[in-house]
Structure formats: C-alpha cells, structure tokens
Coordinates of C-alpha atoms and ligand atoms in Angstrom, one line a residue:
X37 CA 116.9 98.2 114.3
X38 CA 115.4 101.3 114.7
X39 CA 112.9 102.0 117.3
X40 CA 109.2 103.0 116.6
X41 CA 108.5 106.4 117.1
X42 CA 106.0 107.6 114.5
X43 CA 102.6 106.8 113.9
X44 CA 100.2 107.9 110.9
X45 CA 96.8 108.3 111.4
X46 CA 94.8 108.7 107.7
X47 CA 91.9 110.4 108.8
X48 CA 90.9 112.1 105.2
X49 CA 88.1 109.8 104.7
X50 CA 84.6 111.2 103.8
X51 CA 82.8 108.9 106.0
X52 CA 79.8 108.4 103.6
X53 CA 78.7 105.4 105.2
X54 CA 77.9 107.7 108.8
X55 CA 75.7 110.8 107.0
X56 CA 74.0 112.5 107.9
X57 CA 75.6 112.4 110.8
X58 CA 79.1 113.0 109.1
X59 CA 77.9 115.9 107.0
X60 CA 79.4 118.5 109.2
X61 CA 81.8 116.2 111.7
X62 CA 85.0 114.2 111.0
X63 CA 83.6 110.3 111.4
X64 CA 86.9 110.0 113.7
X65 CA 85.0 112.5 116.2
X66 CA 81.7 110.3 116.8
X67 CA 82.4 109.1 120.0
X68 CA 82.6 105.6 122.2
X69 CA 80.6 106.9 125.4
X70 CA 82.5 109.8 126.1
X71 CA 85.9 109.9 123.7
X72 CA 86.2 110.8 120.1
X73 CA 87.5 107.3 117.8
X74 CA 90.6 108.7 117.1
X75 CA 91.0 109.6 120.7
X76 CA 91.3 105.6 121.1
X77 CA 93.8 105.1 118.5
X78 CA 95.7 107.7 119.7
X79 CA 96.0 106.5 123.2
X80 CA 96.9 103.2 121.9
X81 CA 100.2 104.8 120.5
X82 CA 101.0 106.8 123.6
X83 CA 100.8 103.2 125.3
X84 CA 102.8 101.8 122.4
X85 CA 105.4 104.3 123.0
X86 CA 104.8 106.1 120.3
X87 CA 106.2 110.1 119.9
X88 CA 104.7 112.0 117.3
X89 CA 101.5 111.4 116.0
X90 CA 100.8 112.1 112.4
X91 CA 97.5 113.1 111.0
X92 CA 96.6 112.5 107.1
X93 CA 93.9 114.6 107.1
X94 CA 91.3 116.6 104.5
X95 CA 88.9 119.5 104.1
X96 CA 86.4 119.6 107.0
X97 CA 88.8 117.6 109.2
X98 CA 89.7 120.7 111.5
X99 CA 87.4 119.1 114.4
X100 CA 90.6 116.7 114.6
X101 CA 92.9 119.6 115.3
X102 CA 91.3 121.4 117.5
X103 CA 90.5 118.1 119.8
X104 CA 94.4 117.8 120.5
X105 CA 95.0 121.1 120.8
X106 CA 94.8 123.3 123.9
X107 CA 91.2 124.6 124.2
X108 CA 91.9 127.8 125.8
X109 CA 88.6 128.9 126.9
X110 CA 86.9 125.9 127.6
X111 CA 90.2 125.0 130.2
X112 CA 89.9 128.9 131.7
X113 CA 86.5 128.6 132.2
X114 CA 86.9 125.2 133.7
X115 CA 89.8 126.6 136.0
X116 CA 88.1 129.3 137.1
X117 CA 84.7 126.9 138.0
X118 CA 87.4 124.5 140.2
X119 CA 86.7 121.7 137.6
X120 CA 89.5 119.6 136.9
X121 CA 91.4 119.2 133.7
X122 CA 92.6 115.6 134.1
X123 CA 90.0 114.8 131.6
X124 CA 91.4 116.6 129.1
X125 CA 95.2 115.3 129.3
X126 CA 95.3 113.1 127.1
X127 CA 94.2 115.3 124.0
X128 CA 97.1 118.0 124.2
X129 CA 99.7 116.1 122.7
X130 CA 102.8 117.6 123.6
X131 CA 104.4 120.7 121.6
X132 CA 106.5 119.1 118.1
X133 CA 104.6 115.6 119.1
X134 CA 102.0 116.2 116.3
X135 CA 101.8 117.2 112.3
X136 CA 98.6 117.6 110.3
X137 CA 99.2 116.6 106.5
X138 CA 96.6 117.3 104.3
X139 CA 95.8 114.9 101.7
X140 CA 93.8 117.0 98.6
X141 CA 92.0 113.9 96.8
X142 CA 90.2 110.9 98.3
X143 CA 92.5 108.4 96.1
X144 CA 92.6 106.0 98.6
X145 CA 94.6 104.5 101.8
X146 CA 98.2 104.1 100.1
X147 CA 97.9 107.2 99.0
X148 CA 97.3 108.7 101.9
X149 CA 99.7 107.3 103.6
X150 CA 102.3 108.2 101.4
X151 CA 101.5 111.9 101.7
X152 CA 103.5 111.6 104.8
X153 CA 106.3 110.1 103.6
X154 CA 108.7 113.7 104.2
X155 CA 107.6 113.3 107.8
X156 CA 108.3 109.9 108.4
X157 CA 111.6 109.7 106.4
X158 CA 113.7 107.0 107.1
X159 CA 112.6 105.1 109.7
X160 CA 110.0 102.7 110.5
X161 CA 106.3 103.5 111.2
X162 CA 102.8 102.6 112.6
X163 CA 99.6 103.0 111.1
X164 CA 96.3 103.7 112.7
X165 CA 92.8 103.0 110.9
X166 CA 91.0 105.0 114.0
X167 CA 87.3 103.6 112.5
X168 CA 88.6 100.2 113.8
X169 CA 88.4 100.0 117.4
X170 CA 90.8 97.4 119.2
X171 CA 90.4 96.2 123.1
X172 CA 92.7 94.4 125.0
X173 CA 95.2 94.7 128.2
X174 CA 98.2 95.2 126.4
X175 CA 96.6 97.5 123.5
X176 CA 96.9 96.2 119.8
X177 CA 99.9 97.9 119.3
X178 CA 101.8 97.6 122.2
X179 CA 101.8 94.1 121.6
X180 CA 102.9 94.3 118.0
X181 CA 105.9 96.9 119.4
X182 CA 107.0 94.0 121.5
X183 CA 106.2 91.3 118.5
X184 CA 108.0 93.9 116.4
X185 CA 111.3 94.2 118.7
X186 CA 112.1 90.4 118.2
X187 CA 111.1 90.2 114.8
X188 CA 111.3 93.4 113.1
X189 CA 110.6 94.1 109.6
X190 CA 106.7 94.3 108.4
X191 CA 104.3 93.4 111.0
X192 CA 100.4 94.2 110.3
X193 CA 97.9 92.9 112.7
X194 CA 96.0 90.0 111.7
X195 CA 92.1 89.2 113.0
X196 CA 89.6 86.1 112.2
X197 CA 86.5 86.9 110.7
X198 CA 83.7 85.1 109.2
X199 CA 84.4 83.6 105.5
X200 CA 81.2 85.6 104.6
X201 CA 83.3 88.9 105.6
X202 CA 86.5 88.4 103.6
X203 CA 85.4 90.7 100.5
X204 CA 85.5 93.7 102.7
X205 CA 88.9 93.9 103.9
X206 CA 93.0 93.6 103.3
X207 CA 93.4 89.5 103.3
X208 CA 96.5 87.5 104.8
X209 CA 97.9 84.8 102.7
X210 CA 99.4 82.4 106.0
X211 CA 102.9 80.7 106.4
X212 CA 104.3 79.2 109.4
X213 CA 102.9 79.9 112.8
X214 CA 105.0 80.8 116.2
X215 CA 102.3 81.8 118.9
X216 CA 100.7 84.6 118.0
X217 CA 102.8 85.6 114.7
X218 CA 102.1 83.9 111.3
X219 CA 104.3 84.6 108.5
X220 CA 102.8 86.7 105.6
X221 CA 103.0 84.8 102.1
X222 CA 101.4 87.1 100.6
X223 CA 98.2 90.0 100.7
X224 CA 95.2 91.0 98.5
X225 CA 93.2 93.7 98.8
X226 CA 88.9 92.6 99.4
X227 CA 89.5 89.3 97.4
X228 CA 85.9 88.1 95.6
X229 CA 84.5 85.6 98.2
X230 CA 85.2 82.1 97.8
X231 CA 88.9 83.7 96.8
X232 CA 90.3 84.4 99.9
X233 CA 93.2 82.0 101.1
X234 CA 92.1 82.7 104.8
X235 CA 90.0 84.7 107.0
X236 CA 92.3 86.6 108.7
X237 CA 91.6 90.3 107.9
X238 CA 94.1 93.3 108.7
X239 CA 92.2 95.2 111.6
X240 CA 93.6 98.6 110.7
X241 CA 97.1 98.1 112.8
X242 CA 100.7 98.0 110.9
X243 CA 104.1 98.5 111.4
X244 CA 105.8 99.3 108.1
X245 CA 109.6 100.0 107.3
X246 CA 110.0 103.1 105.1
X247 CA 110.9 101.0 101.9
X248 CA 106.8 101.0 101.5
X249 CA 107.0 104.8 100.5
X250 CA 108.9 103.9 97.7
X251 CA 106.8 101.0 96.4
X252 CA 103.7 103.6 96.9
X253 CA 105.3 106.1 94.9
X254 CA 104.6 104.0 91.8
X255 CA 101.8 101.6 93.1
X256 CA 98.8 101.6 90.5
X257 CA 95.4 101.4 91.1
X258 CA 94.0 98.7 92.8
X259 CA 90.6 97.2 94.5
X260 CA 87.7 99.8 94.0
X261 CA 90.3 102.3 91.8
X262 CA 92.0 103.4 94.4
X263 CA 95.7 103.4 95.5
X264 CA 95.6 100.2 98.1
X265 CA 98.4 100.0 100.8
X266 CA 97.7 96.7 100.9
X267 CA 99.4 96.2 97.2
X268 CA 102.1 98.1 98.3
X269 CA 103.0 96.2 101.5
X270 CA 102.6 92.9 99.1
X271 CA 105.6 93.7 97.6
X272 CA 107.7 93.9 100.4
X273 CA 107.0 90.3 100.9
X274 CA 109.9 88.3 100.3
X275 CA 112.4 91.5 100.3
X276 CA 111.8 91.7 103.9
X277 CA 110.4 90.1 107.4
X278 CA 106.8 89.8 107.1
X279 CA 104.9 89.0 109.5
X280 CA 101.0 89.2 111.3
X281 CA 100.6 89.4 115.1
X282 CA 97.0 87.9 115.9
X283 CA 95.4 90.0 118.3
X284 CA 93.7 88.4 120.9
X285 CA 91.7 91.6 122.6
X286 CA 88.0 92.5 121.0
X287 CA 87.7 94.2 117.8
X288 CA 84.9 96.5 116.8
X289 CA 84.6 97.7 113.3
X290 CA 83.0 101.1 114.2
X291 CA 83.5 101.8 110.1
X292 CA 80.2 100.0 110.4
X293 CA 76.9 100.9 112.4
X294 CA 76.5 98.1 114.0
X295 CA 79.9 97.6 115.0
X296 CA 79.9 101.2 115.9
X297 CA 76.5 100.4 118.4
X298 CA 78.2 97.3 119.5
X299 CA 81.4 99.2 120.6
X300 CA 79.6 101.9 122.5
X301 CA 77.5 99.0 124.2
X302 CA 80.1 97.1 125.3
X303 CA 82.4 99.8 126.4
X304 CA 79.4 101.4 128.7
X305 CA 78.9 98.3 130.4
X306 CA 82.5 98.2 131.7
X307 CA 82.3 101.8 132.8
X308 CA 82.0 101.9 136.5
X309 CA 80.1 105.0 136.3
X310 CA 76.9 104.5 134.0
X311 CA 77.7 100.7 133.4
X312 CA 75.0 98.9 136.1
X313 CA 72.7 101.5 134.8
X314 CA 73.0 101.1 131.3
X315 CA 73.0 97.1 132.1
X316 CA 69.2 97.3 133.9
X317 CA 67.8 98.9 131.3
X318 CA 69.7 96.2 128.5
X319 CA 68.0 93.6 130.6
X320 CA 64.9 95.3 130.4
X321 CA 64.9 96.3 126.9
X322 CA 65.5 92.7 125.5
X323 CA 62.7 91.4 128.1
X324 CA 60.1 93.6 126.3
X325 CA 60.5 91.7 122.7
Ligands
G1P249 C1 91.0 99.4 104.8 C2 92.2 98.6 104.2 C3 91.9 97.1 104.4 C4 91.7 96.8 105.9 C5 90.5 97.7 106.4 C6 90.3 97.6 107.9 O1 89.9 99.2 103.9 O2 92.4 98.9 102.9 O3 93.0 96.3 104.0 O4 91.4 95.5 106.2 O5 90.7 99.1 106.1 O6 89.1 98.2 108.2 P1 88.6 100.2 103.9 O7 87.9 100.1 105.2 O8 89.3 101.6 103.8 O9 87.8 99.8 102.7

C-alpha cells in the first residue's frame, strides 16, 4: 500500500455566496480569528503527514500564493523590529512541498480535481474542501490516515446532519459499521430531500486512490451541471475498498455565514488570549435581548 503523501486543495471557487467581501479576496483567505481557512486545512495535512500540498486554483487566487510563500519584507522588517517570526512558520511550506494548478473554468469539483492528475500520478491522494472547517484532537485527517493504514482503498469522511440539510451536500449510502468506519454502498451528489438514504454528508475530507482520475476523465455532468467528484468516486464502489470514517471533532461549514460566524465564535472563546474577553461581552450581548 502506498503511503499518503499528497494532498489537493481546489481552491478555484468564486465564492459568490461571501461578496462583497470576496470581490477582491480568495474566500479561502477570510479568516478564523487570526488564520486564513486554508491555513486550517493546510495544517491539518502537515499533522496528517502530508508532503506536498497541491493548490487547484483560478484567476484572482494569487492571495493564496503569496500566503505560503516567504514574505520578504514583511519578515525583514519584523527582524529588524526584534519581532518574532514563529508566527509565520507555518505558511512557508518547504521548497518542492507545494504546486499551484490553475484550473481555467469553474466546471465544478471533479473537474478540478482532476486538473491535478499529472501531479499526483500514481499514487493515492487527500482532498481538502478548506470552506469546511473540522476540529478535533487528532485532526480530521490524521484520523482517516490512521483509518486509511488498516483499511486502505477509498475513505471520504462521513458527518450527521439534519434530514432538512441532505440537499446541499455529497450523500453516503451506509453498509456495515466497525467503530467509526461504515462501508460506502453507494454516493449521490445533493439528492432531492426526502431522497437521501441517510444523513451523513461528506465534510469536505477524502482519501482517493488515483484510479478516480481515470473515471473523471470521462465523468459527465452531474448535480447543478457540473463535473461532481462525488459521481466519480461512486464508481469506484465495488471495484475497490470503500469506506467513511465518522468524525467525531466539531464541524463548521464556513461555505456558509453562519457557520462561518459560528466558527470564529467558537474558536475565540478557546483562545487563551482574547477568549474571557470575547466571553464577557457574549454574556452581555445575549442579556440585552
Ligand atoms: C461539495 C461536494 C459535496 C460535499 C460538500 C461539502 O459541494 O460536492 O459532496 O458534501 O462540498 O461542503 P459544494 O459545497 O461545492 O456544493
């Protein structure tokens, strides 16, 4: 089996849903407190193990690249003022660890994944969504490496949401249950509601063997007209292991305002720094209405 090394981050999205604040700014920069989104999902990889980070990316995207590059003034500058760069550590991924792809058309997840297919070649691969935002001690992904390692094959993270909910998101037909894995019968792509066979959505988190590339070479158009991953991995089901780990950490679809308000909130209260202050004045907020 081989080990997982890559990671693919499709970050060419338009993010219509965030304008105007989006008009000028990736969505993946808006940050949680004080780190860009895909700062997240990239430090879930590092934590996964993962080596080279991938980027899927489009016109008025280069925010992204300059985030995990070395900002050479701003770290002089800093140097020279006796401010420490530990901060910043995490954003300069290291020399060959990183590739920018661009993808030239919105046409939709699959597709965009399978711009990187040269890249990834013939191994096995993770996929980040960075707009959803997953919490827990191990991060999503760690735990699906080490789900992955006794299993391997296709595992995608699986999530519980309310029935009312299922129409928006990649849908897990269940098999047999061990723990935290549940077999994949089968997936659809923002099922109609009353259609879905469960709730358990895919949170943005798979591991994928390269056999997917091939399937998305020829995958047609799917849910909203646009080339779905989810159809793609469907077709793996059967031809190899496929499996979901449920995560048990928080999720925060930050795709979404609330979500996105509801991640910031909850992430400053755990912050030792601002979080008793930004806890007083929650308190006192909600008192007022
Ligand atoms: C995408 C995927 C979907 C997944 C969702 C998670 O949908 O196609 O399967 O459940 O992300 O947020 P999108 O949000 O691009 O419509």
């Amino acid at each position: 089996m081989k080990p997982l090394r890559k990671a693919v981050f499709p970050v060419g999205g338009l993010g219509t849903r965030f304008l105007p604040a989006t008009k000028a700014m990736p969505k993946e920069m808006l940050p949680i407190v004080d780190r860009p989104l895909i700062q997240y999902a990239v430090d879930e990889a590092i934590e996964a193990g993962i080596e080279q980070m991938i980027f899927v990316t489009g016109r008025g995207k280069s925010a992204i690249e300059d985030h995990f590059d070395i900002a050479y003034e701003l770290e002089s500058t800093m140097r020279a003022r006796g401010k420490s760069l530990d901060i910043l550590d995490q954003t300069r991924l290291k020399p060959g660890a990183v590739a920018y792809v661009r993808q030239q058309e919105p046409m939709g997840l699959g597709h965009a994944v399978w711009c990187a297919r040269d890249i990834i070649g013939d191994e096995p691969f993770a996929i980040f969504l960075a707009d959803e935002l997953m919490i827990g001690q191990p991060g999503c992904m760690k735990a699906m490496v080490e789900a992955y390692n006794r299993t391997g094959g296709n595992i995608v993270c699986g999530y519980e949401v309310p029935a009312s909910e299922t129409d928006r998101y990649g849908i897990i037909s269940p098999g047999a249950v061990d723990g935290a894995l549940v077999e994949v019968l089968g997936l659809v792509e923002k099922p109609p509601l009353g259609t879905a066979k469960s709730n358990l959505m895919i949170p943005g988190r798979y591991i994928l063997q390269p056999e997917v590339m091939r399937v998305l070479e020829t995958q047609e158009k799917g849910a909203g007209g646009e080339i779905q991953l989810t159809d793609a991995m469907a077709q793996l089901i059967g031809r190899q292991p496929f499996h979901a780990y449920r995560f048990a950490g928080r999720r925060f679809d930050c795709g979404d305002k609330a979500g996105y308000i509801q991640a910031n909130l909850a992430l400053a209260l755990v912050r030792e720094d601002i979080g008793p202050q930004v806890r007083d004045f929650a308190v006192k907020l909600l008192a007022e209405r």
